[in-house]
Amino acid sequence: MNLLPRPVSYVDGGRLCEYRGWETVLVDGPPGGYRLISSDDGVLIEAHDAEGEMNALQTLRQLLGPQAFRAAGEKPSVIPACEVVDHPRFAWRGVMLDVARHFLPKREVLRYVELLSAHKLNVLHLHLTDDQGWRFECKRYPKLTEVGSWREDSRFGDRRSGGMTGRPHGGFYPQEDLREIVEYARARHITVVPEIDVPGHSQAAIAAYPELGVHGGGVWTDWGINERVLNTEESTVDFYRNVFDELMDVFPAEFIGLGGDEAPGHDGEIVRAIAKHLVRNGRRPYGWDEVLDSGPLPAGTVVASWRGVEGGVTALREGHDVVMCPEEFVYLDYRQSDSPGEPIPVGTVTTLEDVYAWEPVPAEVTGDEPGRLLGAQANIWTEHLDSARRVDYAAFPRLAAFAEVVWSPAEKDPGFVERLREHHLPRLDALGVEYRPLTGPHPWQLLPGVPGFPR
Ligand code: ACM
């Protein structure tokens, strides 16, 4: 019997024992790590900390078989006799969900927290604002959601050739919902890192409060890079300091995202001002790699390297901590095969095997850099994923490959896909995840006639 993710060491006794529950004791060891021993005497978990116990319990669930992933039904009664010794390779094992381009209802975000936990992922980065929608209830500025949380129409497919849906789209999270998500995640040792994107990707805010922008305009109904960014007035910086104050009140995370990406013609002043404001409040700014061009950033800033790995390598050399998420490997909205039949095929081909083959530590990194490589995250942008069903299709099974990459030692397992097919897809089936089959999409997962833009 194999596991997923692959443990540091695993000994299978080759026989089954009766399962009667488990017992946990705390022992010293690497963070998030554990030893699990199952025998005729029962299951003993030696956890290194509370997160280690959670990780061990997820492994226990894997050992008990797909039935253990169902919400109800007969309880598994046997478990293989085995010993598993395991700990994570990286501290930051993240997923970014873009809930701005298409709103994901709270129940679906909670379901994703469960799915992250099942894959021993521990950071949920919520991209809460963009040109196409503002999803964070801000009590001081109610028009951000009254006006900014919905748009009249949406592009359907790529902007170069797609039509429009002809339907409004919207939604936002009341602060009480966000606190609930944070608490639900915390109980599973998952940190929710919120992001409010400045100074680009801000058209929804500008639609609500036109004085924030250089040009006016409504909540954007198209996709792509928008020229209409925030202005550099001190009143705009003050506005955002107040918004980030509310964000910090709702999200206790050490890391707070401020975006910083794709802001044509902007000089970075607001990024620096917000970064300083976050640090003054005891938090660490978290921005896309364009923030490196914003001028000197406060100590503690964390950089997400998405335009390849170069930004991450530079940031490490400049003393910043880094999360790797190069679009070529871990943008899970990108097409999963080169078949023209992939539903809305955008980006480069990023197969399951490509994600699994990825090594998060670039060859240029020696380990002597003053910054630390905290880990990696997979990014799920949702311009072309308008429902949880579409998000499932894009995320899985590639997210399982990503989970193994950030958990396991760097050496790759040639048996990964077989292990996934035999052991893990049945678990996803039991969970009700609508993943892309290894042989290609189900007929009902196709979107014929909706244009993409393959690169
Ligand atoms: C990004 O993909 N604009 C971070």
GROMACS .gro file of C-alpha atoms and ligand atoms in nm:
model
  459
    1MET     CA    1   0.000   0.000   0.000
    2ASN     CA    2   0.132   0.338  -0.093
    3LEU     CA    3   0.054   0.676   0.047
    4LEU     CA    4   0.016   1.018  -0.097
    5PRO     CA    5   0.203   1.233  -0.023
    6ARG     CA    6   0.505   1.002  -0.020
    7PRO     CA    7   0.640   0.971   0.332
    8VAL     CA    8   1.003   1.002   0.430
    9SER     CA    9   1.000   0.639   0.527
   10TYR     CA   10   0.730   0.379   0.512
   11VAL     CA   11   0.735   0.018   0.618
   12ASP     CA   12   0.438  -0.197   0.525
   13GLY     CA   13   0.392  -0.504   0.739
   14GLY     CA   14   0.205  -0.666   0.452
   15ARG     CA   15  -0.096  -0.764   0.657
   16LEU     CA   16  -0.412  -0.605   0.790
   17CYS     CA   17  -0.498  -0.528   1.152
   18GLU     CA   18  -0.831  -0.451   1.308
   19TYR     CA   19  -0.883  -0.073   1.335
   20ARG     CA   20  -1.005   0.047   1.674
   21GLY     CA   21  -0.902   0.415   1.682
   22TRP     CA   22  -0.574   0.588   1.762
   23GLU     CA   23  -0.374   0.743   2.042
   24THR     CA   24  -0.142   1.044   2.015
   25VAL     CA   25   0.167   1.135   2.215
   26LEU     CA   26   0.387   1.442   2.161
   27VAL     CA   27   0.759   1.384   2.097
   28ASP     CA   28   1.041   1.607   1.968
   29GLY     CA   29   1.111   1.629   1.595
   30PRO     CA   30   1.086   1.851   1.287
   31PRO     CA   31   0.782   2.086   1.268
   32GLY     CA   32   0.470   1.927   1.123
   33GLY     CA   33   0.627   1.580   1.147
   34TYR     CA   34   0.505   1.256   1.300
   35ARG     CA   35   0.555   0.881   1.330
   36LEU     CA   36   0.254   0.656   1.287
   37ILE     CA   37   0.270   0.293   1.393
   38SER     CA   38  -0.018   0.059   1.329
   39SER     CA   39  -0.011  -0.293   1.469
   40ASP     CA   40  -0.232  -0.544   1.647
   41ASP     CA   41  -0.188  -0.322   1.955
   42GLY     CA   42  -0.366  -0.033   1.777
   43VAL     CA   43  -0.253   0.291   1.610
   44LEU     CA   44   0.001   0.509   1.787
   45ILE     CA   45   0.079   0.860   1.658
   46GLU     CA   46   0.397   1.025   1.782
   47ALA     CA   47   0.342   1.385   1.673
   48HIS     CA   48   0.600   1.662   1.691
   49ASP     CA   49   0.338   1.932   1.738
   50ALA     CA   50  -0.035   1.988   1.684
   51GLU     CA   51   0.017   2.033   1.310
   52GLY     CA   52   0.207   1.703   1.306
   53GLU     CA   53  -0.091   1.532   1.465
   54MET     CA   54  -0.320   1.676   1.197
   55ASN     CA   55  -0.082   1.551   0.926
   56ALA     CA   56  -0.071   1.207   1.089
   57LEU     CA   57  -0.450   1.194   1.100
   58GLN     CA   58  -0.466   1.268   0.728
   59THR     CA   59  -0.223   0.982   0.666
   60LEU     CA   60  -0.434   0.761   0.891
   61ARG     CA   61  -0.734   0.845   0.674
   62GLN     CA   62  -0.535   0.747   0.365
   63LEU     CA   63  -0.440   0.415   0.525
   64LEU     CA   64  -0.802   0.341   0.607
   65GLY     CA   65  -0.895   0.363   0.238
   66PRO     CA   66  -1.135   0.568   0.022
   67GLN     CA   67  -1.430   0.488   0.247
   68ALA     CA   68  -1.267   0.707   0.514
   69PHE     CA   69  -1.314   1.007   0.280
   70ARG     CA   70  -1.693   0.974   0.267
   71ALA     CA   71  -1.912   1.201   0.476
   72ALA     CA   72  -2.112   0.902   0.605
   73GLY     CA   73  -2.136   0.527   0.565
   74GLU     CA   74  -1.976   0.217   0.701
   75LYS     CA   75  -1.661   0.293   0.903
   76PRO     CA   76  -1.339   0.127   0.781
   77SER     CA   77  -1.259  -0.170   1.004
   78VAL     CA   78  -0.905  -0.268   0.900
   79ILE     CA   79  -0.572  -0.091   0.854
   80PRO     CA   80  -0.241  -0.218   0.716
   81ALA     CA   81   0.023  -0.298   0.976
   82CYS     CA   82   0.287  -0.034   0.904
   83GLU     CA   83   0.519   0.234   1.028
   84VAL     CA   84   0.530   0.578   0.866
   85VAL     CA   85   0.792   0.843   0.953
   86ASP     CA   86   0.716   1.170   0.783
   87HIS     CA   87   0.759   1.547   0.788
   88PRO     CA   88   0.707   1.827   0.535
   89ARG     CA   89   0.987   1.956   0.314
   90PHE     CA   90   0.854   2.316   0.306
   91ALA     CA   91   0.680   2.531   0.565
   92TRP     CA   92   0.466   2.716   0.304
   93ARG     CA   93   0.255   2.470   0.109
   94GLY     CA   94  -0.003   2.699  -0.040
   95VAL     CA   95  -0.289   2.743  -0.280
   96MET     CA   96  -0.415   3.076  -0.410
   97LEU     CA   97  -0.783   3.091  -0.492
   98ASP     CA   98  -0.892   3.385  -0.707
   99VAL     CA   99  -1.238   3.454  -0.566
  100ALA     CA  100  -1.246   3.796  -0.737
  101ARG     CA  101  -1.282   3.709  -1.107
  102HIS     CA  102  -1.551   3.458  -1.019
  103PHE     CA  103  -1.696   3.457  -0.672
  104LEU     CA  104  -1.676   3.124  -0.490
  105PRO     CA  105  -1.954   3.090  -0.232
  106LYS     CA  106  -1.845   3.046   0.129
  107ARG     CA  107  -1.948   2.680   0.138
  108GLU     CA  108  -1.709   2.611  -0.150
  109VAL     CA  109  -1.422   2.796   0.019
  110LEU     CA  110  -1.483   2.580   0.329
  111ARG     CA  111  -1.480   2.271   0.106
  112TYR     CA  112  -1.146   2.383  -0.036
  113VAL     CA  113  -1.011   2.421   0.318
  114GLU     CA  114  -1.104   2.053   0.367
  115LEU     CA  115  -0.939   1.957   0.039
  116LEU     CA  116  -0.620   2.145   0.129
  117SER     CA  117  -0.615   1.969   0.464
  118ALA     CA  118  -0.661   1.628   0.298
  119HIS     CA  119  -0.353   1.707   0.089
  120LYS     CA  120  -0.148   1.838   0.384
  121LEU     CA  121  -0.141   2.188   0.232
  122ASN     CA  122  -0.129   2.462   0.493
  123VAL     CA  123  -0.173   2.808   0.334
  124LEU     CA  124  -0.489   2.936   0.164
  125HIS     CA  125  -0.416   3.265  -0.014
  126LEU     CA  126  -0.745   3.439  -0.095
  127HIS     CA  127  -0.722   3.690  -0.382
  128LEU     CA  128  -1.012   3.906  -0.262
  129THR     CA  129  -1.012   4.200  -0.502
  130ASP     CA  130  -0.956   4.262  -0.869
  131ASP     CA  131  -1.081   4.474  -1.159
  132GLN     CA  132  -1.383   4.246  -1.195
  133GLY     CA  133  -1.502   4.235  -0.835
  134TRP     CA  134  -1.441   4.334  -0.471
  135ARG     CA  135  -1.525   4.049  -0.232
  136PHE     CA  136  -1.422   4.184   0.113
  137GLU     CA  137  -1.689   4.357   0.320
  138CYS     CA  138  -1.534   4.684   0.439
  139LYS     CA  139  -1.759   4.851   0.694
  140ARG     CA  140  -1.602   5.193   0.659
  141TYR     CA  141  -1.645   5.203   0.282
  142PRO     CA  142  -1.971   5.015   0.207
  143LYS     CA  143  -1.977   5.105  -0.162
  144LEU     CA  144  -1.678   4.873  -0.215
  145THR     CA  145  -1.926   4.586  -0.200
  146GLU     CA  146  -2.252   4.770  -0.283
  147VAL     CA  147  -2.103   4.882  -0.614
  148GLY     CA  148  -1.778   4.687  -0.647
  149SER     CA  149  -1.892   4.331  -0.572
  150TRP     CA  150  -2.081   4.274  -0.895
  151ARG     CA  151  -2.051   4.341  -1.265
  152GLU     CA  152  -2.314   4.365  -1.534
  153ASP     CA  153  -2.164   4.114  -1.772
  154SER     CA  154  -1.857   3.895  -1.825
  155ARG     CA  155  -1.638   3.801  -2.114
  156PHE     CA  156  -1.695   3.433  -2.197
  157GLY     CA  157  -1.359   3.289  -2.301
  158ASP     CA  158  -1.053   3.479  -2.415
  159ARG     CA  159  -1.090   3.854  -2.466
  160ARG     CA  160  -0.945   3.847  -2.816
  161SER     CA  161  -1.230   3.641  -2.954
  162GLY     CA  162  -1.477   3.560  -2.681
  163GLY     CA  163  -1.833   3.685  -2.664
  164MET     CA  164  -2.009   3.798  -2.348
  165THR     CA  165  -2.221   3.588  -2.113
  166GLY     CA  166  -2.493   3.854  -2.105
  167ARG     CA  167  -2.543   3.788  -1.733
  168PRO     CA  168  -2.451   3.981  -1.418
  169HIS     CA  169  -2.205   3.816  -1.180
  170GLY     CA  170  -2.123   3.897  -0.820
  171GLY     CA  171  -2.099   3.814  -0.452
  172PHE     CA  172  -1.895   3.911  -0.148
  173TYR     CA  173  -1.799   3.776   0.193
  174PRO     CA  174  -1.942   3.948   0.501
  175GLN     CA  175  -1.671   3.981   0.764
  176GLU     CA  176  -1.850   3.719   0.976
  177ASP     CA  177  -1.814   3.468   0.691
  178LEU     CA  178  -1.444   3.545   0.659
  179ARG     CA  179  -1.390   3.502   1.034
  180GLU     CA  180  -1.567   3.167   1.005
  181ILE     CA  181  -1.338   3.062   0.718
  182VAL     CA  182  -1.030   3.171   0.916
  183GLU     CA  183  -1.141   2.973   1.221
  184TYR     CA  184  -1.237   2.665   1.020
  185ALA     CA  185  -0.894   2.675   0.854
  186ARG     CA  186  -0.709   2.742   1.181
  187ALA     CA  187  -0.864   2.429   1.332
  188ARG     CA  188  -0.696   2.239   1.046
  189HIS     CA  189  -0.361   2.422   1.085
  190ILE     CA  190  -0.418   2.617   0.764
  191THR     CA  191  -0.332   2.987   0.755
  192VAL     CA  192  -0.558   3.209   0.546
  193VAL     CA  193  -0.351   3.484   0.382
  194PRO     CA  194  -0.579   3.756   0.241
  195GLU     CA  195  -0.482   3.976  -0.052
  196ILE     CA  196  -0.611   4.316  -0.154
  197ASP     CA  197  -0.440   4.404  -0.480
  198VAL     CA  198  -0.290   4.755  -0.527
  199PRO     CA  199  -0.229   4.966  -0.732
  200GLY     CA  200  -0.337   4.766  -1.040
  201HIS     CA  201  -0.631   4.528  -1.060
  202SER     CA  202  -0.831   4.794  -0.875
  203GLN     CA  203  -1.109   4.887  -1.115
  204ALA     CA  204  -1.385   4.749  -0.887
  205ALA     CA  205  -1.269   4.984  -0.609
  206ILE     CA  206  -1.244   5.276  -0.853
  207ALA     CA  207  -1.597   5.203  -0.977
  208ALA     CA  208  -1.717   5.235  -0.616
  209TYR     CA  209  -1.504   5.540  -0.527
  210PRO     CA  210  -1.397   5.717  -0.850
  211GLU     CA  211  -1.170   5.956  -0.657
  212LEU     CA  212  -0.926   5.664  -0.609
  213GLY     CA  213  -0.849   5.633  -0.979
  214VAL     CA  214  -0.681   5.813  -1.262
  215HIS     CA  215  -0.977   5.745  -1.491
  216GLY     CA  216  -1.332   5.645  -1.400
  217GLY     CA  217  -1.523   5.343  -1.526
  218GLY     CA  218  -1.744   5.065  -1.395
  219VAL     CA  219  -1.655   4.722  -1.258
  220TRP     CA  220  -1.467   4.563  -1.544
  221THR     CA  221  -1.644   4.306  -1.762
  222ASP     CA  222  -1.331   4.200  -1.951
  223TRP     CA  223  -1.012   4.006  -1.867
  224GLY     CA  224  -0.650   4.113  -1.902
  225ILE     CA  225  -0.425   4.389  -1.779
  226ASN     CA  226  -0.618   4.707  -1.709
  227GLU     CA  227  -0.449   5.044  -1.762
  228ARG     CA  228  -0.680   5.211  -1.511
  229VAL     CA  229  -0.481   5.192  -1.185
  230LEU     CA  230  -0.502   5.380  -0.855
  231ASN     CA  231  -0.380   5.738  -0.842
  232THR     CA  232  -0.102   5.847  -0.609
  233GLU     CA  233  -0.299   6.100  -0.400
  234GLU     CA  234  -0.229   6.088  -0.026
  235SER     CA  235  -0.607   6.051   0.023
  236THR     CA  236  -0.595   5.725  -0.178
  237VAL     CA  237  -0.314   5.590   0.040
  238ASP     CA  238  -0.514   5.688   0.351
  239PHE     CA  239  -0.822   5.513   0.213
  240TYR     CA  240  -0.625   5.192   0.165
  241ARG     CA  241  -0.459   5.215   0.506
  242ASN     CA  242  -0.812   5.210   0.650
  243VAL     CA  243  -0.914   4.916   0.430
  244PHE     CA  244  -0.604   4.719   0.532
  245ASP     CA  245  -0.678   4.799   0.900
  246GLU     CA  246  -1.013   4.620   0.864
  247LEU     CA  247  -0.848   4.338   0.671
  248MET     CA  248  -0.592   4.288   0.951
  249ASP     CA  249  -0.874   4.286   1.205
  250VAL     CA  250  -1.048   3.999   1.025
  251PHE     CA  251  -0.737   3.801   0.927
  252PRO     CA  252  -0.489   3.727   1.209
  253ALA     CA  253  -0.227   3.588   0.964
  254GLU     CA  254   0.133   3.702   0.993
  255PHE     CA  255   0.128   3.761   0.614
  256ILE     CA  256  -0.101   4.011   0.442
  257GLY     CA  257  -0.112   4.030   0.061
  258LEU     CA  258  -0.096   4.367  -0.112
  259GLY     CA  259  -0.072   4.248  -0.473
  260GLY     CA  260   0.157   4.483  -0.663
  261ASP     CA  261   0.133   4.295  -0.995
  262GLU     CA  262   0.063   4.423  -1.342
  263ALA     CA  263   0.018   4.795  -1.272
  264PRO     CA  264   0.118   4.972  -1.594
  265GLY     CA  265   0.291   5.304  -1.542
  266HIS     CA  266   0.268   5.302  -1.165
  267ASP     CA  267   0.570   5.403  -0.957
  268GLY     CA  268   0.518   5.179  -0.655
  269GLU     CA  269   0.459   5.451  -0.398
  270ILE     CA  270   0.136   5.301  -0.262
  271VAL     CA  271   0.295   4.954  -0.241
  272ARG     CA  272   0.574   5.094  -0.023
  273ALA     CA  273   0.330   5.296   0.190
  274ILE     CA  274   0.099   4.997   0.252
  275ALA     CA  275   0.395   4.765   0.314
  276LYS     CA  276   0.525   5.004   0.581
  277HIS     CA  277   0.178   5.032   0.731
  278LEU     CA  278   0.152   4.652   0.760
  279VAL     CA  279   0.495   4.627   0.923
  280ARG     CA  280   0.404   4.903   1.171
  281ASN     CA  281   0.109   4.684   1.266
  282GLY     CA  282   0.324   4.379   1.324
  283ARG     CA  283   0.244   4.201   0.997
  284ARG     CA  284   0.456   4.097   0.699
  285PRO     CA  285   0.368   4.232   0.351
  286TYR     CA  286   0.324   3.964   0.086
  287GLY     CA  287   0.342   4.076  -0.277
  288TRP     CA  288   0.385   3.946  -0.632
  289ASP     CA  289   0.739   3.978  -0.768
  290GLU     CA  290   0.672   4.319  -0.930
  291VAL     CA  291   0.701   4.465  -0.578
  292LEU     CA  292   1.080   4.433  -0.622
  293ASP     CA  293   1.053   4.728  -0.864
  294SER     CA  294   0.871   4.944  -0.609
  295GLY     CA  295   1.186   5.077  -0.446
  296PRO     CA  296   1.313   4.975  -0.102
  297LEU     CA  297   1.070   4.740   0.075
  298PRO     CA  298   1.054   4.702   0.451
  299ALA     CA  299   1.236   4.410   0.612
  300GLY     CA  300   1.008   4.112   0.644
  301THR     CA  301   0.841   4.154   0.303
  302VAL     CA  302   0.773   3.819   0.134
  303VAL     CA  303   0.785   3.792  -0.246
  304ALA     CA  304   0.576   3.552  -0.455
  305SER     CA  305   0.777   3.466  -0.766
  306TRP     CA  306   0.527   3.413  -1.047
  307ARG     CA  307   0.697   3.545  -1.363
  308GLY     CA  308   0.936   3.251  -1.362
  309VAL     CA  309   1.187   3.209  -1.081
  310GLU     CA  310   1.409   3.512  -1.151
  311GLY     CA  311   1.213   3.743  -0.921
  312GLY     CA  312   1.240   3.488  -0.644
  313VAL     CA  313   1.615   3.444  -0.688
  314THR     CA  314   1.667   3.824  -0.685
  315ALA     CA  315   1.446   3.860  -0.379
  316LEU     CA  316   1.641   3.592  -0.189
  317ARG     CA  317   1.966   3.771  -0.274
  318GLU     CA  318   1.814   4.099  -0.152
  319GLY     CA  319   1.726   3.933   0.178
  320HIS     CA  320   1.352   3.876   0.128
  321ASP     CA  321   1.175   3.552   0.204
  322VAL     CA  322   1.021   3.394  -0.103
  323VAL     CA  323   0.732   3.174  -0.208
  324MET     CA  324   0.781   3.011  -0.548
  325CYS     CA  325   0.482   2.999  -0.787
  326PRO     CA  326   0.618   3.027  -1.144
  327GLU     CA  327   0.334   3.039  -1.394
  328GLU     CA  328   0.497   2.783  -1.619
  329PHE     CA  329   0.450   2.506  -1.361
  330VAL     CA  330   0.189   2.590  -1.100
  331TYR     CA  331  -0.077   2.809  -1.264
  332LEU     CA  332  -0.355   2.555  -1.245
  333ASP     CA  333  -0.588   2.754  -1.471
  334TYR     CA  334  -0.347   2.680  -1.758
  335ARG     CA  335  -0.447   2.405  -2.000
  336GLN     CA  336  -0.389   2.046  -1.891
  337SER     CA  337  -0.306   1.905  -2.234
  338ASP     CA  338  -0.242   2.029  -2.586
  339SER     CA  339  -0.578   1.897  -2.706
  340PRO     CA  340  -0.789   2.173  -2.867
  341GLY     CA  341  -1.076   2.012  -2.675
  342GLU     CA  342  -0.946   2.127  -2.336
  343PRO     CA  343  -1.224   2.348  -2.199
  344ILE     CA  344  -1.121   2.715  -2.259
  345PRO     CA  345  -0.754   2.633  -2.329
  346VAL     CA  346  -0.542   2.921  -2.198
  347GLY     CA  347  -0.174   2.957  -2.105
  348THR     CA  348   0.097   2.702  -2.163
  349VAL     CA  349   0.045   2.325  -2.142
  350THR     CA  350   0.082   2.223  -1.777
  351THR     CA  351   0.016   1.853  -1.745
  352LEU     CA  352  -0.012   1.652  -1.426
  353GLU     CA  353   0.335   1.517  -1.503
  354ASP     CA  354   0.473   1.871  -1.553
  355VAL     CA  355   0.350   1.976  -1.210
  356TYR     CA  356   0.492   1.663  -1.049
  357ALA     CA  357   0.830   1.708  -1.225
  358TRP     CA  358   0.869   2.063  -1.094
  359GLU     CA  359   1.149   2.133  -0.843
  360PRO     CA  360   1.065   2.441  -0.632
  361VAL     CA  361   1.427   2.530  -0.547
  362PRO     CA  362   1.587   2.686  -0.858
  363ALA     CA  363   1.936   2.566  -0.953
  364GLU     CA  364   2.071   2.921  -0.896
  365VAL     CA  365   1.979   2.909  -0.528
  366THR     CA  366   2.278   2.805  -0.318
  367GLY     CA  367   2.123   2.829   0.026
  368ASP     CA  368   2.367   3.106   0.125
  369GLU     CA  369   2.126   3.385   0.025
  370PRO     CA  370   2.016   3.612   0.310
  371GLY     CA  371   1.648   3.547   0.230
  372ARG     CA  372   1.473   3.215   0.292
  373LEU     CA  373   1.272   3.008   0.046
  374LEU     CA  374   0.961   2.943   0.255
  375GLY     CA  375   0.800   2.709   0.004
  376ALA     CA  376   0.565   2.725  -0.289
  377GLN     CA  377   0.204   2.771  -0.386
  378ALA     CA  378  -0.021   2.674  -0.674
  379ASN     CA  379  -0.230   2.958  -0.815
  380ILE     CA  380  -0.586   2.907  -0.937
  381TRP     CA  381  -0.697   3.213  -1.137
  382THR     CA  382  -1.062   3.205  -1.227
  383GLU     CA  383  -1.124   3.421  -1.534
  384HIS     CA  384  -1.225   3.099  -1.710
  385LEU     CA  385  -1.347   2.903  -1.406
  386ASP     CA  386  -1.695   3.034  -1.334
  387SER     CA  387  -1.807   2.769  -1.084
  388ALA     CA  388  -1.675   2.530  -0.822
  389ARG     CA  389  -1.718   2.250  -1.078
  390ARG     CA  390  -1.479   2.429  -1.313
  391VAL     CA  391  -1.236   2.499  -1.026
  392ASP     CA  392  -1.237   2.127  -0.938
  393TYR     CA  393  -1.161   2.041  -1.300
  394ALA     CA  394  -0.864   2.279  -1.313
  395ALA     CA  395  -0.729   2.200  -0.968
  396PHE     CA  396  -0.745   1.822  -0.964
  397PRO     CA  397  -0.563   1.597  -0.995
  398ARG     CA  398  -0.278   1.847  -1.052
  399LEU     CA  399  -0.308   1.984  -0.699
  400ALA     CA  400  -0.235   1.633  -0.565
  401ALA     CA  401   0.091   1.636  -0.764
  402PHE     CA  402   0.172   1.981  -0.627
  403ALA     CA  403   0.098   1.865  -0.272
  404GLU     CA  404   0.346   1.584  -0.310
  405VAL     CA  405   0.611   1.821  -0.457
  406VAL     CA  406   0.598   2.059  -0.160
  407TRP     CA  407   0.574   1.785   0.102
  408SER     CA  408   0.816   1.517  -0.011
  409PRO     CA  409   1.192   1.500  -0.059
  410ALA     CA  410   1.317   1.636  -0.394
  411GLU     CA  411   1.372   1.292  -0.551
  412LYS     CA  412   1.086   1.204  -0.784
  413ASP     CA  413   0.895   0.877  -0.776
  414PRO     CA  414   0.855   0.720  -1.122
  415GLY     CA  415   0.546   0.545  -0.985
  416PHE     CA  416   0.365   0.867  -0.898
  417VAL     CA  417   0.094   0.855  -1.167
  418GLU     CA  418   0.024   0.488  -1.100
  419ARG     CA  419   0.002   0.557  -0.727
  420LEU     CA  420  -0.236   0.844  -0.798
  421ARG     CA  421  -0.451   0.630  -1.025
  422GLU     CA  422  -0.468   0.334  -0.791
  423HIS     CA  423  -0.490   0.500  -0.450
  424HIS     CA  424  -0.570   0.868  -0.472
  425LEU     CA  425  -0.833   0.908  -0.744
  426PRO     CA  426  -1.066   0.674  -0.548
  427ARG     CA  427  -1.025   0.910  -0.249
  428LEU     CA  428  -1.114   1.210  -0.469
  429ASP     CA  429  -1.414   1.014  -0.596
  430ALA     CA  430  -1.522   0.946  -0.237
  431LEU     CA  431  -1.484   1.318  -0.160
  432GLY     CA  432  -1.695   1.408  -0.464
  433VAL     CA  433  -1.420   1.610  -0.636
  434GLU     CA  434  -1.494   1.660  -1.007
  435TYR     CA  435  -1.136   1.620  -1.125
  436ARG     CA  436  -1.015   1.588  -1.484
  437PRO     CA  437  -0.985   1.215  -1.563
  438LEU     CA  438  -0.632   1.108  -1.663
  439THR     CA  439  -0.766   1.018  -2.009
  440GLY     CA  440  -0.921   1.361  -2.071
  441PRO     CA  441  -1.238   1.549  -1.986
  442HIS     CA  442  -1.578   1.388  -1.945
  443PRO     CA  443  -1.817   1.505  -2.221
  444TRP     CA  444  -1.995   1.727  -1.970
  445GLN     CA  445  -1.666   1.895  -1.879
  446LEU     CA  446  -1.613   2.023  -2.235
  447LEU     CA  447  -1.698   2.379  -2.337
  448PRO     CA  448  -1.712   2.360  -2.715
  449GLY     CA  449  -1.705   2.693  -2.893
  450VAL     CA  450  -1.573   2.899  -2.600
  451PRO     CA  451  -1.244   3.043  -2.729
  452GLY     CA  452  -0.923   3.023  -2.530
  453PHE     CA  453  -0.580   3.162  -2.612
  454PRO     CA  454  -0.325   2.882  -2.593
  455ARG     CA  455   0.037   2.989  -2.567
  456ACM     C1  456  -0.037   3.737  -1.160
  456ACM     O1  457  -0.049   3.632  -1.222
  456ACM     N1  458  -0.079   3.851  -1.212
  456ACM     C2  459   0.022   3.742  -1.027
   0.00000   0.00000   0.00000
